[in-house]
Structures are given as structure tokens and as C-alpha cells.
Short mmCIF file of C-alpha atoms in Angstrom, two decimals:
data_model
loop_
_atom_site.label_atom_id
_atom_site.label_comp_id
_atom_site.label_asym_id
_atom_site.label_seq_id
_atom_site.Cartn_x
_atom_site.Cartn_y
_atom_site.Cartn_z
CA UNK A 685 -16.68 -34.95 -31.22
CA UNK A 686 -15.20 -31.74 -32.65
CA UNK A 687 -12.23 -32.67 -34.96
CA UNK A 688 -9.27 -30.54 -35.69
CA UNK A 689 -6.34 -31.78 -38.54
CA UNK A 690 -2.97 -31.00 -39.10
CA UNK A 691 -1.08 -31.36 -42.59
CA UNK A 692 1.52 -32.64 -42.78
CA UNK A 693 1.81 -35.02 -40.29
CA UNK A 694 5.58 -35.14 -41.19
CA UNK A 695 7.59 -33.29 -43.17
CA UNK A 696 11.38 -33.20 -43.99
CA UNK A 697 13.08 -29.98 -44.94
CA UNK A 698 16.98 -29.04 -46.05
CA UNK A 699 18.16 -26.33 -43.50
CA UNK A 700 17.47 -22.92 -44.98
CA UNK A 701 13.76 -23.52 -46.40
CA UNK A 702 10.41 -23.02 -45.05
CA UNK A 703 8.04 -25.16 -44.47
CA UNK A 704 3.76 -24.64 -44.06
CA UNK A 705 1.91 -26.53 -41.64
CA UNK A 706 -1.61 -26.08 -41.69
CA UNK A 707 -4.47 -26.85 -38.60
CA UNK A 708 -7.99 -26.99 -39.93
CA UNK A 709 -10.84 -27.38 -37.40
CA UNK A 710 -13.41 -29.98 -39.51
CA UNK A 711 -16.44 -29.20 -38.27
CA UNK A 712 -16.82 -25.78 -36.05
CA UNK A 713 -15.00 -22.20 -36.18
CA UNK A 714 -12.57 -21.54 -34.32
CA UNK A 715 -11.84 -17.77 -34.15
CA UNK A 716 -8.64 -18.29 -31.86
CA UNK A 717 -6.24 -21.59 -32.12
CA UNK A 718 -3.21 -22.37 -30.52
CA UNK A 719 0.09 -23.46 -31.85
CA UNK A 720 1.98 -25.71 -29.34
CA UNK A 721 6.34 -27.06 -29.66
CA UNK A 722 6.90 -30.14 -28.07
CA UNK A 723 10.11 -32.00 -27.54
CA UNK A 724 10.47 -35.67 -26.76
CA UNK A 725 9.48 -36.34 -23.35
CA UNK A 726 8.46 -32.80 -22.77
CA UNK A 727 5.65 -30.93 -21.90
CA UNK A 728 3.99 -28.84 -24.65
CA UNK A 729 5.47 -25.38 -24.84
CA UNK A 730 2.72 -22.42 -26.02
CA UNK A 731 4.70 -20.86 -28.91
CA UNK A 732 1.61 -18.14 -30.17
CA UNK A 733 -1.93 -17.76 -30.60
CA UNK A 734 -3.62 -17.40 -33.80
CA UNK A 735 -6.70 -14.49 -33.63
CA UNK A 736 -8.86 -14.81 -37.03
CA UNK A 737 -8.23 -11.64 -38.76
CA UNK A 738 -5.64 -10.26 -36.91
CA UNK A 739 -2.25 -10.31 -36.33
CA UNK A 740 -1.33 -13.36 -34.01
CA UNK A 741 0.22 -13.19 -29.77
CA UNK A 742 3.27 -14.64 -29.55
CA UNK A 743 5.17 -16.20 -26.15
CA UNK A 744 8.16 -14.62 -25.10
CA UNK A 745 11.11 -15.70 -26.64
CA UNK A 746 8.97 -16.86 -29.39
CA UNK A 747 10.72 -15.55 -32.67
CA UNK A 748 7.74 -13.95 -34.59
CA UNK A 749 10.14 -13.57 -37.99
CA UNK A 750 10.83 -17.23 -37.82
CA UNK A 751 7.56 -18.61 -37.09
CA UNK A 752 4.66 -16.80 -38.97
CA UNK A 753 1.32 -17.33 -38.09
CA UNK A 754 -1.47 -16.54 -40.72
CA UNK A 755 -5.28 -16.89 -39.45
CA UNK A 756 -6.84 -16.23 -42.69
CA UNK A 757 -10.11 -18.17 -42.25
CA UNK A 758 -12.49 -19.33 -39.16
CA UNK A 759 -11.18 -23.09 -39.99
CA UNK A 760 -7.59 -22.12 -41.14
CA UNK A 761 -4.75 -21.17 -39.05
CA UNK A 762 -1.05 -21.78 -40.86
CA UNK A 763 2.27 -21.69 -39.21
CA UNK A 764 4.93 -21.54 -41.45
CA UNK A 765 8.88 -22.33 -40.09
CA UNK A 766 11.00 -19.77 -42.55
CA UNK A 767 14.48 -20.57 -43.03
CA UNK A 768 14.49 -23.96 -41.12
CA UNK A 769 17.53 -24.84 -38.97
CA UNK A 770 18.15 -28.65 -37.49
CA UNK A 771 17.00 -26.72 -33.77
CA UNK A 772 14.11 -25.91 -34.94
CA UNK A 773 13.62 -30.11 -35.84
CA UNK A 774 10.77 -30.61 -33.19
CA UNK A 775 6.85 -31.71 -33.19
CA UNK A 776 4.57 -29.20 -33.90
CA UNK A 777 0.83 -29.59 -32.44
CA UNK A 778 -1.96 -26.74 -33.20
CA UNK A 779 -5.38 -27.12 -30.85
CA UNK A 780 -8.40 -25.31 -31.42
CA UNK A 781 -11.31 -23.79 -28.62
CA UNK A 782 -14.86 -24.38 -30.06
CA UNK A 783 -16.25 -20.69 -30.12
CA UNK A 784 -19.44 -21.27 -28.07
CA UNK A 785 -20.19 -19.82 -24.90
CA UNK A 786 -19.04 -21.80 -21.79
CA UNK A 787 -17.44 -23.85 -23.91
CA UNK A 788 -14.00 -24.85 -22.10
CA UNK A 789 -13.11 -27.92 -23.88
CA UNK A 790 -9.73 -27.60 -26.33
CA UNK A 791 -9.70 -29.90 -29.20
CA UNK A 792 -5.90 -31.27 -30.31
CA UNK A 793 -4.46 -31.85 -33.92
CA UNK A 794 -2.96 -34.67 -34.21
CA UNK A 795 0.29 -33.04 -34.34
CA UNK A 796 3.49 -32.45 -37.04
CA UNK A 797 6.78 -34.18 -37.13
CA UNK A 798 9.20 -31.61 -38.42
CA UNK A 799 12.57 -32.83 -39.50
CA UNK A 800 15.58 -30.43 -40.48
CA UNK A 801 18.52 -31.93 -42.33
CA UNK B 888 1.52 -15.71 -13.92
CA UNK B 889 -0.23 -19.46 -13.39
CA UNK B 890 1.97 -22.43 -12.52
CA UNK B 891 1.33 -26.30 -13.09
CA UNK B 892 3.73 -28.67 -11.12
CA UNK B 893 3.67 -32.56 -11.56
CA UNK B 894 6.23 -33.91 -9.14
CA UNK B 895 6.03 -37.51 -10.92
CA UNK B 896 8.27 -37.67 -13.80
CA UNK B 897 7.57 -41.46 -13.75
CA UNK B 898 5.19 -43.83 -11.78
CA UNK B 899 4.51 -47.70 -13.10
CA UNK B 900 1.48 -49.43 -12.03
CA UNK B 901 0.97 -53.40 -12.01
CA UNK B 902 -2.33 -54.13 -14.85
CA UNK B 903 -5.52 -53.92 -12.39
CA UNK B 904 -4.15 -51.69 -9.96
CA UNK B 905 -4.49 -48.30 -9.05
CA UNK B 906 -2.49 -45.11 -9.48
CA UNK B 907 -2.29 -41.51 -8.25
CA UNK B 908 -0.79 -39.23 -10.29
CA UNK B 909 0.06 -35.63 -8.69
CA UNK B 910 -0.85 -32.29 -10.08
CA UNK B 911 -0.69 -28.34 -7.63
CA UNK B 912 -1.19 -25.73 -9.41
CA UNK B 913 -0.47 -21.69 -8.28
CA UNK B 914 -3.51 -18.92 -9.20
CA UNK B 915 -4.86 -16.04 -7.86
CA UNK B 916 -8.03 -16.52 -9.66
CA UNK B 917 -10.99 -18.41 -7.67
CA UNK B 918 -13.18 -19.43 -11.23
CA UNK B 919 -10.49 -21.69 -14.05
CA UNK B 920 -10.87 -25.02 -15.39
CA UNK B 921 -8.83 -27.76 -14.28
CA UNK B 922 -7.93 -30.96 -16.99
CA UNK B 923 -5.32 -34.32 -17.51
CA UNK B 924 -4.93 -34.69 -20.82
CA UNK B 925 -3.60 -38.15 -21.88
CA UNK B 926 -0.93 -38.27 -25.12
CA UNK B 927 -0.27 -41.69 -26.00
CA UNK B 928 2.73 -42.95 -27.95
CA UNK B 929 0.75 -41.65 -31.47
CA UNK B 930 1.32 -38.12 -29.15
CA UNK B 931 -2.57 -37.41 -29.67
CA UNK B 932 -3.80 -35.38 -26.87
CA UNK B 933 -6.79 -37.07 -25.65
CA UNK B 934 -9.15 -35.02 -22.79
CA UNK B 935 -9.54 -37.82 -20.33
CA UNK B 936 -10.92 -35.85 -17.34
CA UNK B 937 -12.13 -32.00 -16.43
CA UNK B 938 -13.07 -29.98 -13.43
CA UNK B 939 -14.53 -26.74 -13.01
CA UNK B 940 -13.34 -25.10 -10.05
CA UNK B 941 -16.48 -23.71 -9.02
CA UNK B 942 -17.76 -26.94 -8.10
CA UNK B 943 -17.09 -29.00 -5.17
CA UNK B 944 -17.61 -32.66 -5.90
CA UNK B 945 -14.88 -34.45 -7.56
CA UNK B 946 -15.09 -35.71 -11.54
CA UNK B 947 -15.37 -38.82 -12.34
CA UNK B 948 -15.18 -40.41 -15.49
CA UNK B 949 -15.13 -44.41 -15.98
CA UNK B 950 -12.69 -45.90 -14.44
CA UNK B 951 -10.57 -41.93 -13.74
CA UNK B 952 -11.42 -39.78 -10.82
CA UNK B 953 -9.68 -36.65 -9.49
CA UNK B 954 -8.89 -35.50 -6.12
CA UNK B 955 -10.05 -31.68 -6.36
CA UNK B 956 -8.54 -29.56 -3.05
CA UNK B 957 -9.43 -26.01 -3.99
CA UNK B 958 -7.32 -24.60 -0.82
CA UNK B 959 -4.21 -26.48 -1.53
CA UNK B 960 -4.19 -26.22 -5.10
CA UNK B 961 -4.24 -30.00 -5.72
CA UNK B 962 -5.76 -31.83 -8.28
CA UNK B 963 -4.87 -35.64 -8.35
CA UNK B 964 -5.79 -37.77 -10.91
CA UNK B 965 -6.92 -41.84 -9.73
CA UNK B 966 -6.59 -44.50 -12.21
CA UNK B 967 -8.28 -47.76 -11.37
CA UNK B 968 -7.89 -50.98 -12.42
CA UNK B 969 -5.11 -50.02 -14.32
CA UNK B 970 -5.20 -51.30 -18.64
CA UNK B 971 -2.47 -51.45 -20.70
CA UNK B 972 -3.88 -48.82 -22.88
CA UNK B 973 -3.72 -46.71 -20.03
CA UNK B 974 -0.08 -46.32 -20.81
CA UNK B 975 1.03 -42.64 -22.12
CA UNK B 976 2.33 -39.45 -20.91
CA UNK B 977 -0.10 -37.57 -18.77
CA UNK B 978 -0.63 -33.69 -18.57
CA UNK B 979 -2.23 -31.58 -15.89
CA UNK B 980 -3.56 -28.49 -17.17
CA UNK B 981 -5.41 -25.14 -15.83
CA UNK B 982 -7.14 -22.95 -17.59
CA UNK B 983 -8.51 -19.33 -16.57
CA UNK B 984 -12.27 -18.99 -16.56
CA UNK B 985 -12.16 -15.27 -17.30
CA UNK B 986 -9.00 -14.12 -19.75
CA UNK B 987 -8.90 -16.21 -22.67
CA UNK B 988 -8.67 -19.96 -23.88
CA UNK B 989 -5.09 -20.34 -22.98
CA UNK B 990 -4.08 -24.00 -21.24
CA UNK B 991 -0.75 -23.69 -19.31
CA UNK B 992 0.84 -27.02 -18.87
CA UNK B 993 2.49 -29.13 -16.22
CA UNK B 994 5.93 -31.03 -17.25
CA UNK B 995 3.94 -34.74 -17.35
CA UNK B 996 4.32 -37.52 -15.65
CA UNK B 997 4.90 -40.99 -18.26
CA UNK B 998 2.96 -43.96 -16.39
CA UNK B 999 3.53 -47.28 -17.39
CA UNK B 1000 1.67 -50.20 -16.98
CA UNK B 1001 2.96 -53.65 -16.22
CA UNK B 1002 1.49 -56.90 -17.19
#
């Protein structure tokens, strides 16, 4: 099956940096992916979508200073957390739709562990 | 705007049983995708199941069925003979046919299994 990655799969960061996650799909394009917040026990909260190429749709009351989203490639979409705070401590998941027609099927990084000290 | 509701913060199952977990949903659209989505303690999301509304008879993969009910907006999701591996958080999701890729989640419900 279709295989999408996410590096790192944890990272610890002093409050006040940024940090990069990246979500690569292995082995299709993926013009659109989907960056995804989830807290412990929680559901998966939609944060923005990443467009290939253009600029990327973010969810209300989704900081888009904070959280930039770069879609530079049809594999590559980066979310970077700028000036890190211990709220924004939380797991970070990216997914990816395979662009084919009727295809309806999502495929799930494994997910980032972010950690602000 | 869709909605996904899961009632069931928890349920527990004895191993080899059977469990219902409950999913509604609220659209205005008559053509979306319905899916559970299973994220075990590792917090992969794994696809276990998928419906297309369009069609009528229920999915059934293995030892996971749904309950499809188009008019009420259900879609339950039947786990037989229960494993311990069955253990996780479980997700209803929908998903709009026509306007984009976007999957709009329920809250989950965490089942665990029993030995």
C-alpha cells in the first residue's frame, strides 16, 4: 500500500525556536496533504491543507504566522512550528490523498511527537 | 458544515465477543464517503473499514462490518470475535464526494479488550 513518512518522529525544542517537520508520500504524488494536531485522547483536529504550488488553507483559529506550511514538491509538504511555546507541545500527524481519480482512500504518517521545554 | 458524533467515549469487550461502536453523522450532501479509522497505542491511523454512500449493502471486511442507515445518518461499526489487537482508539470519519479530500472527524471512542 501507498506509504507516507514523517521526520521526525520526535523532536524536543527550547521555547522560542522553530522546529521543521516534514511528510513525504514514498511512492505516489500527492498534490494536496493534510496536516492534522492531536492531543492525548483526542480526536484529530484539521489544522491546514497543503496545495502543491500554492499557498496553503488554513482552519479557523489556525495561526498561519505560527504554523507555516511549504508544499514545495508533489512528495514534500513541510510544516514548520516558529517560535515554539510549551502549548504548542502536541502530536503532529500529516496524511496524504493519492491523486487518482475516484480515489477516496487517505494514507496517514506515522505521526510527530513535539515536545516544548 | 458536516458533523461526526461518537456517543461512546469508552466501551470494553470480553476477547471473542462482539462490539458495536456508534457513529451519526449530519450532511446535506447525498454522495460522501463514510470510514473508522483504527489508531493504536503507536497512534498510526490504520483504514480498517469504508463505505460509499451511494451504495446500499453494508461493508464488510474480515472479521468488521458496518451498519450503514443512509436516512438516519448512522454508521455503526461491528467487531466480532473480539482480539486483543483489536484494542485502540477508533475514529468515524465522513468525507464529501464532491468538494475536496477533506476527512472531518468524530471525537473516538477507546475500546478495550479483556482477556
Amino acid at each position: 500500500g501507498a506509504v507516507v513518512s514523517q521526520h521526525p518522529s520526535w523532536v524536543i525544542c527550547k521555547s522560542g525556536t522553530s522546529v521543521k517537520i516534514e511528510c513525504r508520500s514514498l511512492d505516489f504524488q500527492a498534490t494536496t496533504m493534510f496536516w492534522y494536531r492531536q492531543f492525548p485522547k483526542q480526536s484529530l483536529m484539521l489544522m491546514a491543507t497543503s496545495n502543491e504550488g500554492s499557498k496553503a488553507t488554513y482552519e479557523q483559529g489556525v495561526e498561519k504566522d505560527k504554523f507555516l506550511i511549504n508544499h514545495a514538491s508533489l512528495t514534500l509538504s513541510t510544516l514548520t512550528v516558529t517560535s515554539a511555546h510549551p502549548e504548542d507541545s502536541s502530536f503532529y500527524i500529516c496524511s496524504a490523498p493519492m491523486d487518482r481519480i475516484n480515489s477516496y482512500e487517505q494514507y496517514f504518517g506515522p505521526g510527530t511527537r513535539l515536545t516544548v521545554t | 458544515a458536516q458533523t461526526v458524533t461518537q456517543s461512546q467515549p469508552e466501551m470494553s469487550v470480553q476477547e471473542a465477543e462482539t462490539v458495536t461502536l456508534s457513529c451519526t453523522y449530519d450532511t446535506s450532501e447525498s454522495d460522501y464517503y463514510l470510514f473508522w479509522y483504527k489508531q493504536p497505542p503507536s497512534r498510526q491511523m490504520i483504514l480498517v473499514i469504508r463505505q460509499e454512500a451511494y451504495k446500499q449493502q453494508n461493508a464488510t471486511e474480515n472479521r468488521f462490518s458496518v451498519n450503514f442507515q443512509k436516512a438516519a445518518k448512522s454508521f455503526s461499526l461491528k467487531i466480532s470475535d473480539s482480539q486483543l489487537g483489536d484494542a485502540a482508539m477508533y475514529f468515524c470519519a465522513y468525507r464529501s464526494a464532491r468538494y475536496g479530500n477533506k476527512l472531518v472527524f468524530g471525537a473516538g471512542t477507546i475500546l478495550r479488550v479483556k482477556s
